[in-house]
Short mmCIF file of C-alpha atoms in Angstrom, two decimals:
data_model
loop_
_atom_site.label_atom_id
_atom_site.label_comp_id
_atom_site.label_asym_id
_atom_site.label_seq_id
_atom_site.Cartn_x
_atom_site.Cartn_y
_atom_site.Cartn_z
CA UNK A 275 -24.64 -151.76 -220.38
CA UNK A 276 -23.72 -148.84 -221.83
CA UNK A 277 -25.03 -145.76 -219.82
CA UNK A 278 -23.72 -143.30 -222.33
CA UNK A 279 -25.16 -142.20 -225.90
CA UNK A 280 -22.11 -142.26 -228.10
CA UNK A 281 -21.05 -145.55 -226.10
CA UNK A 282 -23.72 -147.39 -227.84
CA UNK A 283 -21.46 -146.69 -230.72
CA UNK A 284 -18.53 -147.85 -229.65
CA UNK A 285 -19.17 -150.40 -227.32
CA UNK A 286 -20.87 -152.36 -230.13
CA UNK A 287 -18.03 -152.05 -232.59
CA UNK A 288 -16.79 -155.52 -232.20
CA UNK A 289 -20.17 -156.46 -233.96
CA UNK A 290 -20.50 -153.26 -236.59
CA UNK A 291 -17.22 -151.97 -237.18
CA UNK A 292 -17.29 -152.31 -241.25
CA UNK A 293 -20.89 -151.96 -241.69
CA UNK A 294 -22.02 -148.63 -243.52
CA UNK A 295 -23.50 -146.46 -240.77
CA UNK A 296 -24.83 -143.33 -242.59
CA UNK A 297 -25.16 -142.74 -246.69
CA UNK A 298 -25.70 -139.36 -247.70
CA UNK A 299 -26.28 -139.03 -251.26
CA UNK A 300 -23.29 -140.44 -252.62
CA UNK A 301 -20.99 -139.99 -249.45
CA UNK A 302 -20.88 -143.25 -246.69
CA UNK A 303 -19.17 -143.40 -243.72
CA UNK A 304 -18.93 -147.17 -241.32
CA UNK A 305 -19.65 -147.65 -237.97
CA UNK A 306 -16.14 -147.20 -236.80
CA UNK A 307 -15.42 -144.41 -239.27
CA UNK A 308 -17.84 -142.29 -237.26
CA UNK A 309 -16.05 -143.86 -234.37
CA UNK A 310 -12.95 -142.70 -235.61
CA UNK A 311 -13.84 -138.92 -236.74
CA UNK A 312 -15.76 -138.00 -233.66
CA UNK A 313 -12.81 -138.65 -231.76
CA UNK A 314 -11.33 -136.27 -234.35
CA UNK A 315 -14.06 -133.77 -233.67
CA UNK A 316 -13.92 -134.12 -229.52
CA UNK A 317 -9.96 -133.62 -230.15
CA UNK A 318 -10.78 -129.91 -232.32
CA UNK A 319 -13.37 -128.97 -229.73
CA UNK A 320 -11.04 -129.72 -226.77
CA UNK A 321 -7.88 -127.69 -228.69
CA UNK A 322 -10.64 -124.82 -229.07
CA UNK A 323 -11.13 -124.65 -225.57
CA UNK A 324 -14.17 -126.60 -225.17
CA UNK A 325 -15.13 -128.24 -221.59
CA UNK A 326 -17.72 -130.17 -220.39
CA UNK A 327 -20.98 -128.77 -219.98
CA UNK A 328 -19.92 -125.83 -222.45
CA UNK A 329 -23.21 -125.47 -224.90
CA UNK A 330 -22.30 -125.80 -228.67
CA UNK A 331 -24.89 -124.05 -231.14
CA UNK A 332 -25.26 -126.01 -234.56
CA UNK A 333 -27.17 -124.76 -237.53
CA UNK A 334 -26.63 -127.54 -239.66
CA UNK A 335 -28.35 -130.07 -242.10
CA UNK A 336 -29.08 -133.46 -241.14
CA UNK A 337 -25.71 -134.85 -242.61
CA UNK A 338 -22.50 -137.31 -242.26
CA UNK A 339 -20.78 -134.06 -240.85
CA UNK A 340 -23.41 -132.99 -238.38
CA UNK A 341 -23.54 -136.64 -236.82
CA UNK A 342 -19.74 -136.94 -236.41
CA UNK A 343 -20.04 -133.18 -235.13
CA UNK A 344 -22.90 -133.73 -232.26
CA UNK A 345 -21.05 -137.66 -231.02
CA UNK A 346 -17.98 -135.78 -230.82
CA UNK A 347 -19.12 -133.03 -228.64
CA UNK A 348 -20.77 -135.87 -226.54
CA UNK A 349 -17.72 -137.38 -225.96
CA UNK A 350 -16.12 -134.37 -224.66
CA UNK A 351 -18.90 -133.84 -222.37
CA UNK A 352 -20.54 -130.63 -224.07
CA UNK A 353 -24.01 -129.78 -224.75
CA UNK A 354 -25.35 -129.31 -228.51
CA UNK A 355 -28.21 -126.99 -229.25
CA UNK A 356 -29.48 -127.57 -232.04
CA UNK A 357 -30.76 -124.50 -233.88
CA UNK A 358 -33.79 -124.96 -237.02
CA UNK A 359 -32.50 -123.54 -239.78
CA UNK A 360 -35.72 -122.03 -241.04
CA UNK A 361 -35.13 -119.85 -237.63
CA UNK A 362 -35.35 -116.22 -237.93
CA UNK A 363 -32.30 -114.35 -237.07
CA UNK A 364 -33.97 -112.50 -234.05
CA UNK A 365 -34.68 -116.44 -232.82
CA UNK A 366 -30.85 -117.53 -233.49
CA UNK A 367 -29.35 -114.62 -231.46
CA UNK A 368 -31.81 -115.56 -228.45
CA UNK A 369 -30.78 -119.26 -228.40
CA UNK A 370 -27.26 -118.21 -228.74
CA UNK A 371 -27.27 -115.79 -226.14
CA UNK A 372 -29.42 -117.65 -223.89
CA UNK A 373 -27.17 -120.52 -223.77
CA UNK A 374 -24.27 -118.66 -223.68
CA UNK A 375 -22.92 -120.81 -226.57
CA UNK A 376 -19.12 -121.19 -226.45
CA UNK A 377 -18.95 -122.46 -230.37
CA UNK A 378 -21.48 -121.54 -233.13
CA UNK A 379 -20.82 -124.46 -236.12
CA UNK A 380 -23.16 -123.41 -239.01
CA UNK A 381 -23.68 -124.06 -242.67
CA UNK A 382 -22.08 -121.60 -245.11
CA UNK A 383 -25.18 -121.26 -246.83
CA UNK A 384 -27.55 -119.98 -243.75
CA UNK A 385 -24.85 -117.40 -242.65
CA UNK A 386 -26.23 -114.76 -245.05
CA UNK A 387 -27.60 -112.09 -242.60
CA UNK A 388 -26.12 -113.34 -239.82
CA UNK A 389 -22.85 -111.51 -240.22
CA UNK A 390 -24.24 -108.49 -238.41
CA UNK A 391 -24.75 -110.67 -235.53
CA UNK A 392 -23.22 -108.88 -232.20
CA UNK A 393 -23.19 -112.13 -231.56
CA UNK A 394 -21.00 -114.20 -233.99
CA UNK A 395 -18.39 -111.29 -232.87
CA UNK A 396 -18.13 -112.92 -229.01
CA UNK A 397 -18.56 -116.51 -230.09
CA UNK A 398 -15.63 -118.82 -232.23
CA UNK A 399 -17.69 -120.28 -235.59
CA UNK A 400 -17.14 -122.81 -237.24
CA UNK A 401 -18.20 -123.28 -240.66
CA UNK A 402 -19.06 -126.08 -242.69
CA UNK A 403 -18.69 -124.96 -246.68
CA UNK A 404 -16.13 -123.39 -248.47
CA UNK A 405 -17.64 -119.91 -248.82
CA UNK A 406 -15.22 -117.18 -247.55
CA UNK A 407 -17.39 -114.64 -244.72
CA UNK A 408 -15.93 -111.17 -243.57
CA UNK A 409 -15.19 -112.47 -240.04
CA UNK A 410 -12.62 -114.64 -238.15
CA UNK A 411 -14.06 -117.67 -238.35
CA UNK A 412 -12.54 -121.73 -238.22
CA UNK A 413 -13.16 -124.44 -240.85
CA UNK A 414 -15.31 -127.46 -240.04
CA UNK A 415 -13.14 -129.99 -242.06
CA UNK A 416 -9.92 -128.65 -240.08
CA UNK A 417 -10.78 -131.71 -237.55
CA UNK A 418 -9.56 -134.01 -240.14
CA UNK A 419 -5.83 -132.87 -239.04
CA UNK A 420 -6.62 -134.25 -235.38
CA UNK A 421 -6.07 -137.54 -233.83
CA UNK A 422 -8.27 -140.32 -234.79
CA UNK A 423 -7.57 -141.70 -230.84
CA UNK A 424 -9.76 -139.90 -227.83
CA UNK A 425 -7.16 -138.23 -226.48
CA UNK A 426 -9.16 -136.27 -223.97
CA UNK A 427 -11.72 -138.04 -221.93
CA UNK A 428 -13.78 -135.96 -219.28
CA UNK A 429 -15.61 -137.97 -216.46
CA UNK A 430 -19.47 -137.93 -218.12
CA UNK A 431 -21.93 -139.77 -216.06
CA UNK A 432 -25.97 -140.69 -217.32
CA UNK A 433 -27.21 -137.72 -215.89
CA UNK A 434 -25.20 -135.56 -218.01
CA UNK A 435 -26.87 -133.31 -220.18
CA UNK A 436 -26.76 -134.32 -223.97
CA UNK A 437 -28.38 -131.29 -225.69
CA UNK A 438 -30.74 -128.15 -225.49
CA UNK A 439 -33.84 -128.71 -227.81
CA UNK A 440 -36.04 -125.33 -228.14
CA UNK A 441 -39.37 -125.34 -228.85
CA UNK A 442 -41.00 -123.54 -231.78
CA UNK A 443 -42.29 -121.12 -229.30
CA UNK A 444 -45.55 -120.36 -231.17
CA UNK A 445 -47.07 -119.44 -228.08
CA UNK A 446 -44.34 -117.15 -226.77
CA UNK A 447 -40.21 -117.06 -225.83
CA UNK A 448 -39.13 -120.48 -226.63
CA UNK A 449 -37.90 -123.33 -224.00
CA UNK A 450 -35.23 -125.23 -224.00
CA UNK A 451 -35.71 -128.69 -223.05
CA UNK A 452 -32.92 -130.05 -221.35
CA UNK A 453 -32.29 -133.92 -222.15
CA UNK A 454 -30.00 -136.27 -220.08
CA UNK A 455 -27.98 -139.11 -221.31
CA UNK A 456 -30.38 -141.17 -218.94
CA UNK A 457 -33.09 -140.23 -220.56
CA UNK A 458 -31.87 -140.98 -224.31
CA UNK A 459 -30.19 -144.64 -223.62
CA UNK A 460 -33.36 -146.70 -222.05
CA UNK A 461 -35.42 -145.55 -224.96
CA UNK A 462 -32.84 -146.76 -227.41
CA UNK A 463 -32.32 -149.72 -226.31
CA UNK A 464 -36.01 -150.43 -226.06
CA UNK A 465 -37.05 -149.15 -229.60
CA UNK A 466 -34.01 -151.91 -230.85
CA UNK A 467 -35.13 -154.81 -228.77
CA UNK A 468 -38.82 -154.16 -229.33
CA UNK A 469 -38.84 -153.45 -233.13
CA UNK A 470 -36.19 -155.61 -234.00
CA UNK A 471 -33.72 -153.46 -235.35
CA UNK A 472 -31.07 -155.48 -236.66
CA UNK A 473 -27.79 -155.51 -239.27
CA UNK A 474 -30.76 -155.76 -241.99
CA UNK A 475 -32.70 -152.56 -240.80
CA UNK A 476 -32.68 -149.70 -243.30
CA UNK A 477 -33.74 -146.64 -241.85
CA UNK A 478 -34.67 -143.45 -244.12
CA UNK A 479 -33.52 -140.40 -241.25
CA UNK A 480 -35.56 -137.25 -242.98
CA UNK A 481 -36.02 -135.21 -238.74
CA UNK A 482 -34.12 -131.98 -239.21
CA UNK A 483 -31.74 -131.76 -236.10
CA UNK A 484 -33.18 -129.48 -234.07
CA UNK A 485 -36.54 -131.93 -233.08
CA UNK A 486 -35.58 -135.05 -230.83
CA UNK A 487 -36.76 -137.49 -233.17
CA UNK A 488 -33.40 -137.01 -235.34
CA UNK A 489 -31.59 -139.25 -232.62
CA UNK A 490 -34.06 -141.72 -232.67
CA UNK A 491 -33.54 -142.55 -236.16
CA UNK A 492 -29.95 -142.96 -236.01
CA UNK A 493 -28.76 -144.06 -232.44
CA UNK A 494 -30.52 -147.59 -232.60
CA UNK A 495 -28.33 -148.37 -235.63
CA UNK A 496 -25.35 -147.64 -233.43
CA UNK A 497 -26.81 -150.23 -231.63
CA UNK A 498 -28.12 -153.05 -233.89
CA UNK A 499 -25.09 -152.54 -236.44
CA UNK A 500 -28.53 -151.07 -239.16
CA UNK A 501 -28.40 -148.48 -241.98
CA UNK A 502 -29.55 -145.32 -242.13
CA UNK A 503 -30.07 -142.88 -245.19
CA UNK A 504 -30.04 -139.03 -244.62
CA UNK A 505 -32.87 -137.38 -246.49
CA UNK A 506 -32.66 -133.90 -245.87
CA UNK A 507 -35.75 -132.05 -248.18
CA UNK A 508 -38.70 -133.70 -249.48
CA UNK A 509 -38.29 -132.61 -253.23
CA UNK A 510 -41.46 -134.37 -254.55
CA UNK A 511 -43.37 -137.40 -253.57
CA UNK A 512 -42.06 -138.82 -256.61
CA UNK A 513 -38.57 -138.68 -255.00
CA UNK A 514 -39.39 -139.45 -251.88
CA UNK A 515 -40.69 -143.23 -252.94
CA UNK A 516 -37.44 -143.16 -255.38
CA UNK A 517 -35.53 -142.98 -252.63
CA UNK A 518 -37.36 -145.69 -250.16
CA UNK A 519 -37.51 -147.88 -253.57
CA UNK A 520 -33.42 -147.53 -254.42
CA UNK A 521 -32.24 -147.64 -250.95
CA UNK A 522 -34.31 -150.59 -249.84
CA UNK A 523 -35.53 -148.54 -246.71
CA UNK A 524 -37.39 -150.41 -244.38
CA UNK A 525 -38.62 -148.21 -242.03
CA UNK A 526 -39.04 -144.37 -241.42
CA UNK A 527 -40.96 -142.05 -239.13
CA UNK A 528 -43.23 -139.04 -239.62
CA UNK A 529 -46.67 -137.01 -238.72
CA UNK A 530 -50.03 -137.34 -240.63
CA UNK A 531 -49.13 -134.61 -243.02
CA UNK A 532 -46.66 -136.91 -245.10
CA UNK A 533 -48.95 -139.61 -245.02
CA UNK A 534 -51.80 -137.78 -246.57
CA UNK A 535 -49.40 -136.55 -248.85
CA UNK A 536 -48.86 -140.60 -249.51
CA UNK A 537 -52.75 -141.19 -250.18
CA UNK A 538 -53.22 -138.44 -252.44
CA UNK A 539 -50.76 -139.78 -254.46
CA UNK A 540 -51.19 -143.81 -253.66
CA UNK A 541 -51.38 -144.49 -257.30
CA UNK A 542 -47.45 -143.91 -257.34
CA UNK A 543 -46.93 -146.20 -254.59
CA UNK A 544 -47.87 -149.24 -257.30
CA UNK A 545 -44.74 -147.61 -259.80
CA UNK A 546 -42.47 -148.57 -257.29
CA UNK A 547 -40.98 -151.46 -255.70
CA UNK A 548 -41.42 -150.81 -251.46
CA UNK A 549 -41.36 -154.77 -250.33
CA UNK A 550 -38.71 -154.04 -248.03
CA UNK A 551 -40.88 -151.50 -246.50
CA UNK A 552 -41.86 -153.17 -242.64
CA UNK A 553 -42.82 -150.24 -240.09
CA UNK A 554 -43.99 -146.53 -240.75
CA UNK A 555 -43.87 -144.76 -237.28
CA UNK A 556 -45.76 -141.72 -237.10
CA UNK A 557 -47.42 -139.31 -234.10
CA UNK A 558 -47.07 -135.76 -233.36
CA UNK A 559 -50.76 -135.61 -233.39
CA UNK A 560 -54.24 -137.24 -234.62
CA UNK A 561 -54.18 -139.17 -237.57
CA UNK A 562 -57.31 -139.73 -239.49
CA UNK A 563 -58.40 -143.35 -239.25
CA UNK A 564 -59.20 -143.23 -242.98
CA UNK A 565 -55.60 -142.38 -243.68
CA UNK A 566 -54.17 -145.84 -242.42
CA UNK A 567 -56.49 -147.77 -243.82
CA UNK A 568 -55.97 -146.23 -247.01
CA UNK A 569 -52.19 -147.30 -246.93
CA UNK A 570 -53.34 -150.52 -245.26
CA UNK A 571 -54.62 -151.63 -248.45
CA UNK A 572 -51.57 -150.26 -250.72
CA UNK A 573 -49.18 -151.37 -248.23
CA UNK A 574 -50.20 -154.94 -246.66
CA UNK A 575 -47.02 -156.17 -245.52
CA UNK A 576 -45.97 -152.89 -243.55
CA UNK A 577 -46.95 -152.23 -239.69
CA UNK A 578 -48.20 -148.90 -238.71
CA UNK A 579 -46.84 -147.88 -235.14
CA UNK A 580 -48.42 -144.68 -233.82
CA UNK A 581 -46.74 -143.14 -230.96
CA UNK A 582 -47.14 -140.52 -228.44
CA UNK A 583 -44.19 -138.62 -227.22
CA UNK A 584 -43.10 -135.11 -225.91
CA UNK A 585 -39.85 -133.12 -226.10
CA UNK A 586 -39.90 -133.02 -222.34
CA UNK A 587 -40.30 -136.51 -222.19
CA UNK A 588 -37.85 -137.60 -224.83
CA UNK A 589 -39.36 -138.87 -228.08
CA UNK A 590 -42.11 -141.39 -227.41
CA UNK A 591 -43.57 -142.35 -224.18
CA UNK A 592 -46.07 -145.25 -226.27
CA UNK A 593 -46.43 -147.15 -229.02
CA UNK A 594 -49.23 -148.53 -231.10
CA UNK A 595 -48.91 -151.46 -233.64
CA UNK A 596 -52.32 -151.04 -235.81
CA UNK A 597 -53.80 -153.87 -236.67
CA UNK A 598 -54.65 -155.13 -240.04
CA UNK A 599 -57.73 -154.28 -240.92
CA UNK A 600 -59.03 -151.68 -238.74
CA UNK A 601 -61.70 -152.38 -237.01
CA UNK A 602 -64.79 -150.43 -238.82
CA UNK A 603 -66.46 -149.68 -234.87
CA UNK A 604 -62.68 -147.93 -234.01
CA UNK A 605 -62.90 -144.03 -232.72
CA UNK A 606 -59.81 -143.28 -233.19
CA UNK A 607 -56.52 -144.82 -233.17
CA UNK A 608 -55.04 -145.70 -229.73
CA UNK A 609 -51.50 -143.91 -228.60
CA UNK A 610 -50.37 -147.72 -227.21
CA UNK A 611 -49.17 -148.49 -223.90
CA UNK A 612 -45.96 -147.17 -222.25
CA UNK A 613 -42.59 -147.97 -222.94
CA UNK A 614 -40.15 -150.21 -220.36
CA UNK A 615 -39.29 -147.83 -218.05
CA UNK A 616 -42.19 -145.35 -217.88
CA UNK A 617 -45.58 -145.14 -216.40
CA UNK A 618 -48.90 -142.81 -217.68
CA UNK A 619 -50.80 -141.48 -215.07
CA UNK A 620 -54.74 -140.09 -216.53
CA UNK A 621 -55.91 -137.64 -213.64
CA UNK A 622 -58.65 -135.78 -213.23
CA UNK A 623 -59.08 -132.41 -211.51
CA UNK A 624 -58.90 -133.79 -208.47
CA UNK A 625 -55.81 -135.34 -209.19
CA UNK A 626 -56.99 -138.84 -208.89
CA UNK A 627 -57.01 -141.47 -211.35
CA UNK A 628 -59.50 -141.46 -214.23
CA UNK A 629 -61.99 -144.21 -214.42
CA UNK A 630 -62.72 -145.76 -218.12
CA UNK A 631 -64.19 -143.46 -220.57
CA UNK A 632 -63.75 -140.02 -218.48
CA UNK A 633 -61.58 -137.59 -219.81
CA UNK A 634 -58.11 -136.28 -217.60
CA UNK A 635 -55.02 -135.08 -218.19
CA UNK A 636 -51.69 -137.37 -218.82
CA UNK A 637 -48.86 -137.41 -216.50
CA UNK A 638 -45.69 -139.10 -217.35
CA UNK A 639 -43.14 -140.39 -214.77
CA UNK A 640 -39.83 -142.69 -215.74
CA UNK A 641 -36.57 -142.30 -216.69
CA UNK A 642 -37.54 -140.20 -219.41
CA UNK A 643 -38.61 -137.00 -217.99
CA UNK A 644 -36.31 -133.85 -218.71
CA UNK A 645 -34.67 -132.34 -215.69
CA UNK A 646 -36.04 -129.09 -216.85
CA UNK A 647 -36.08 -125.93 -218.98
CA UNK A 648 -32.96 -124.50 -219.55
CA UNK A 649 -32.60 -121.20 -217.16
CA UNK A 650 -36.51 -121.31 -216.74
CA UNK A 651 -37.20 -122.40 -213.23
CA UNK A 652 -40.84 -121.07 -213.05
CA UNK A 653 -42.11 -122.94 -216.23
CA UNK A 654 -40.37 -125.79 -214.96
CA UNK A 655 -42.19 -125.75 -211.81
CA UNK A 656 -45.55 -125.08 -213.34
CA UNK A 657 -45.12 -128.60 -215.48
CA UNK A 658 -42.68 -131.26 -213.27
CA UNK A 659 -44.54 -131.53 -210.09
CA UNK A 660 -44.02 -133.72 -207.78
CA UNK A 661 -46.31 -137.05 -207.71
CA UNK A 662 -49.57 -136.21 -206.41
CA UNK A 663 -50.64 -139.93 -206.15
CA UNK A 664 -47.18 -140.54 -203.80
CA UNK A 665 -46.21 -136.78 -202.39
CA UNK A 666 -43.72 -138.51 -199.80
CA UNK A 667 -41.63 -139.79 -202.52
CA UNK A 668 -40.89 -136.17 -203.88
CA UNK A 669 -40.15 -137.43 -207.30
CA UNK A 670 -41.11 -135.19 -210.08
CA UNK A 671 -43.96 -135.97 -212.81
CA UNK A 672 -44.46 -134.13 -215.93
CA UNK A 673 -48.05 -132.72 -216.73
CA UNK A 674 -48.28 -132.85 -219.92
CA UNK A 675 -51.37 -130.82 -220.70
CA UNK A 676 -52.51 -133.37 -222.80
CA UNK A 677 -56.02 -134.94 -222.42
CA UNK A 678 -56.51 -138.59 -222.64
CA UNK A 679 -58.90 -141.63 -221.47
CA UNK A 680 -59.25 -144.97 -221.47
CA UNK A 681 -62.00 -146.48 -223.12
CA UNK A 682 -63.81 -149.69 -221.82
CA UNK A 683 -60.81 -151.98 -223.82
CA UNK A 684 -58.53 -150.24 -221.93
CA UNK A 685 -56.93 -148.41 -224.66
CA UNK A 686 -55.66 -145.09 -223.98
CA UNK A 687 -57.17 -142.44 -226.73
CA UNK A 688 -55.70 -138.89 -226.98
CA UNK A 689 -58.77 -136.19 -227.02
CA UNK A 690 -56.70 -133.35 -227.46
CA UNK A 691 -54.95 -130.68 -225.78
CA UNK A 692 -56.13 -128.65 -222.19
CA UNK A 693 -55.43 -125.34 -223.96
CA UNK A 694 -58.16 -126.97 -226.78
CA UNK A 695 -61.23 -127.80 -224.53
CA UNK A 696 -63.50 -125.00 -224.64
CA UNK A 697 -66.59 -124.29 -223.23
CA UNK A 698 -69.89 -123.75 -225.35
CA UNK A 699 -73.79 -123.48 -224.29
CA UNK A 700 -72.34 -124.64 -220.98
CA UNK A 701 -70.65 -127.66 -221.82
CA UNK A 702 -67.20 -128.49 -222.42
CA UNK A 703 -65.90 -129.30 -225.95
CA UNK A 704 -62.72 -131.08 -226.31
CA UNK A 705 -61.78 -129.76 -230.08
CA UNK A 706 -60.12 -132.64 -231.51
CA UNK A 707 -62.29 -135.16 -229.93
CA UNK A 708 -64.92 -133.45 -232.54
CA UNK A 709 -62.30 -132.89 -235.50
CA UNK A 710 -62.13 -136.82 -234.98
CA UNK A 711 -65.35 -137.57 -235.34
CA UNK A 712 -65.73 -135.56 -238.35
CA UNK A 713 -62.37 -137.21 -239.90
CA UNK A 714 -64.20 -140.57 -239.47
CA UNK A 715 -66.57 -139.83 -242.21
CA UNK A 716 -65.01 -141.45 -245.23
CA UNK A 717 -65.28 -138.25 -247.44
CA UNK A 718 -63.08 -136.19 -245.49
CA UNK A 719 -59.01 -136.34 -245.91
CA UNK A 720 -58.42 -134.18 -242.75
CA UNK A 721 -59.92 -131.32 -240.99
CA UNK A 722 -59.29 -128.22 -238.37
CA UNK A 723 -61.83 -127.28 -235.57
CA UNK A 724 -61.05 -124.14 -234.70
CA UNK A 725 -63.48 -121.62 -232.27
CA UNK A 726 -63.32 -117.76 -232.78
CA UNK A 727 -64.91 -115.60 -230.14
CA UNK A 728 -66.63 -112.51 -231.62
CA UNK A 729 -68.68 -110.16 -229.24
CA UNK A 730 -68.63 -112.35 -225.88
CA UNK A 731 -70.09 -115.57 -227.83
CA UNK A 732 -67.87 -118.39 -229.53
CA UNK A 733 -68.81 -120.33 -232.35
CA UNK A 734 -67.28 -123.76 -233.96
CA UNK A 735 -65.81 -123.44 -237.37
CA UNK A 736 -64.51 -126.37 -239.17
CA UNK A 737 -61.87 -126.27 -241.94
CA UNK A 738 -61.79 -129.71 -244.19
CA UNK A 739 -60.30 -130.67 -247.18
CA UNK A 740 -62.98 -133.47 -248.63
CA UNK A 741 -62.02 -136.28 -251.58
CA UNK A 742 -63.28 -133.45 -254.30
CA UNK A 743 -63.60 -130.56 -252.64
CA UNK A 744 -66.84 -129.68 -253.44
CA UNK A 745 -70.28 -128.72 -251.88
CA UNK A 746 -72.18 -131.34 -252.62
CA UNK A 747 -69.32 -133.20 -250.50
CA UNK A 748 -69.68 -131.02 -247.58
CA UNK A 749 -73.62 -131.21 -247.59
CA UNK A 750 -73.55 -134.82 -247.20
CA UNK A 751 -70.97 -134.82 -244.43
CA UNK A 752 -73.12 -132.08 -242.80
CA UNK A 753 -76.37 -134.47 -243.32
CA UNK A 754 -74.78 -137.51 -242.12
CA UNK A 755 -73.18 -135.83 -239.08
CA UNK A 756 -75.81 -133.75 -237.58
CA UNK A 757 -77.63 -136.84 -236.54
CA UNK A 758 -74.86 -138.43 -234.92
CA UNK A 759 -72.62 -135.73 -233.03
CA UNK A 760 -74.20 -133.74 -230.36
CA UNK A 761 -75.97 -130.41 -231.26
CA UNK A 762 -73.63 -128.78 -228.94
CA UNK A 763 -70.65 -130.51 -230.54
CA UNK A 764 -71.82 -129.38 -234.22
CA UNK A 765 -69.61 -126.80 -236.14
CA UNK A 766 -71.42 -123.53 -236.61
CA UNK A 767 -69.82 -122.89 -239.65
CA UNK A 768 -68.19 -125.03 -242.00
CA UNK A 769 -65.48 -124.12 -244.75
CA UNK A 770 -63.91 -125.89 -247.75
CA UNK A 771 -60.00 -125.57 -247.71
CA UNK A 772 -56.98 -126.96 -250.43
CA UNK A 773 -55.06 -127.98 -247.76
CA UNK A 774 -55.04 -127.37 -243.81
CA UNK A 775 -51.74 -125.50 -242.90
CA UNK A 776 -49.00 -126.33 -240.59
CA UNK A 777 -45.79 -125.14 -238.73
CA UNK A 778 -42.16 -125.99 -239.20
CA UNK A 779 -42.98 -128.93 -236.96
CA UNK A 780 -45.50 -130.55 -239.34
CA UNK A 781 -48.49 -129.64 -236.76
CA UNK A 782 -51.51 -127.73 -238.08
CA UNK A 783 -51.02 -124.58 -237.62
CA UNK A 784 -54.74 -123.18 -236.19
CA UNK A 785 -53.39 -119.61 -235.89
CA UNK A 786 -53.16 -119.40 -240.10
CA UNK A 787 -57.20 -120.14 -240.04
CA UNK A 788 -57.83 -118.20 -237.29
CA UNK A 789 -56.06 -115.18 -239.57
CA UNK A 790 -57.57 -116.46 -242.53
CA UNK A 791 -61.27 -116.65 -240.84
CA UNK A 792 -60.98 -112.92 -239.43
CA UNK A 793 -59.56 -111.69 -242.90
CA UNK A 794 -62.76 -113.04 -244.63
CA UNK A 795 -65.21 -111.21 -242.34
CA UNK A 796 -63.26 -108.13 -242.52
CA UNK A 797 -63.69 -108.47 -245.73
CA UNK A 798 -67.01 -109.09 -245.92
CA UNK A 799 -67.64 -106.00 -243.86
CA UNK A 800 -65.91 -103.80 -246.19
CA UNK A 801 -67.86 -104.83 -249.03
CA UNK A 802 -70.41 -101.78 -249.94
#
């Protein structure tokens, strides 16, 4: 069995060689063509002086060329560092310097404003695109002049690093998560087998390079002989559904924000033939139950799969296939049981296993756990600690900072982050638990509960989107919930909003809401 990510492609070519693997607009590439072109790119990098362990930064869209580059980088034993194309110049400069990148591969269109960057004068830069730039560079397309045979093979083992994924850095300096081959290949083999990926599987790849799910959309097809359509930008929900229809897509992954968008445009679902769709994976944060209930009625043939994962433990550590219909008494969607090779420990503050319905921190052990944060041993030691249940083993496990619990049925429920746990009136309150309860009301599309601290006191403020966004709905929601929610969990203020703001990772951006609230209060105080 293959132990290196790129071997999942080469070792399966006897079955998959002529199958179309990737499509980007009207361009296609087969499995064997990716093998050959990635060999060429690997030889190109060797000619440019790249050695095993060197870092190569990528500022690229999800494209066929990007996949060619990534597989070529793996084959030479180098480490690729994907950078979000929406990053600021300062963050790009930080990542290039922090990783001491030897090569920088960038789309021409994203280099505007970066030319004055001192880092680019020290790094060999490969440009994809035709636009001339005012500094010395190499052309991406030059790789096509190199041999299609892999001329230079460094010894690569499963513990070698594949990539360094930098976190969004919303709470401070970005952290670079080091991901090894042994973190990735077991996961790819598992999902291919569990979800029956085969030559008829047609995946929509819509994740940017800088997020770890990017590879999870591509690599299973290395194994199965399947097909991936690379979809870069969500032009409109109508265009998105048109692509699903025309490309006969069988599965895709997303965050709750896209599912909410589908619900808002649910009548469009009947306009297109989505009968090929079999699975929709979602995760990143809690999804309202009503969202899935609605989509199940419009897409009854689709299995909705909730996942839980962190970048530090590669992609997804759990999966839960949601029953149809969802039981009326379900409080929130379970995150599922651990994947093969992973164990979940739910520990209380005494580092003992929790009892049913007792909230504890999710701790993950297994072959998916990262090797650490790049050049950041202090932060690494804060989250990678010796297994408290078996300290003699000296095994490092990952303390996620996420709060979960097992209910009386044995299902694991995501509660929230330790940093969203607050104390009000002497009670501990999990903000995401309150949020989930509010979202269970049929009039609520989604909501976010934040905490505002003023003059030493804390109050909860609930921003919510309702079906019609009218005050009569808000009154009905509040009157219904006040009798079912403990008084200390009931938000002090309620505010209707047209949509919940999200960051580049599609996660709810609480800081925007906090700033909105403070600006509103400031304006009120200045009214004469």
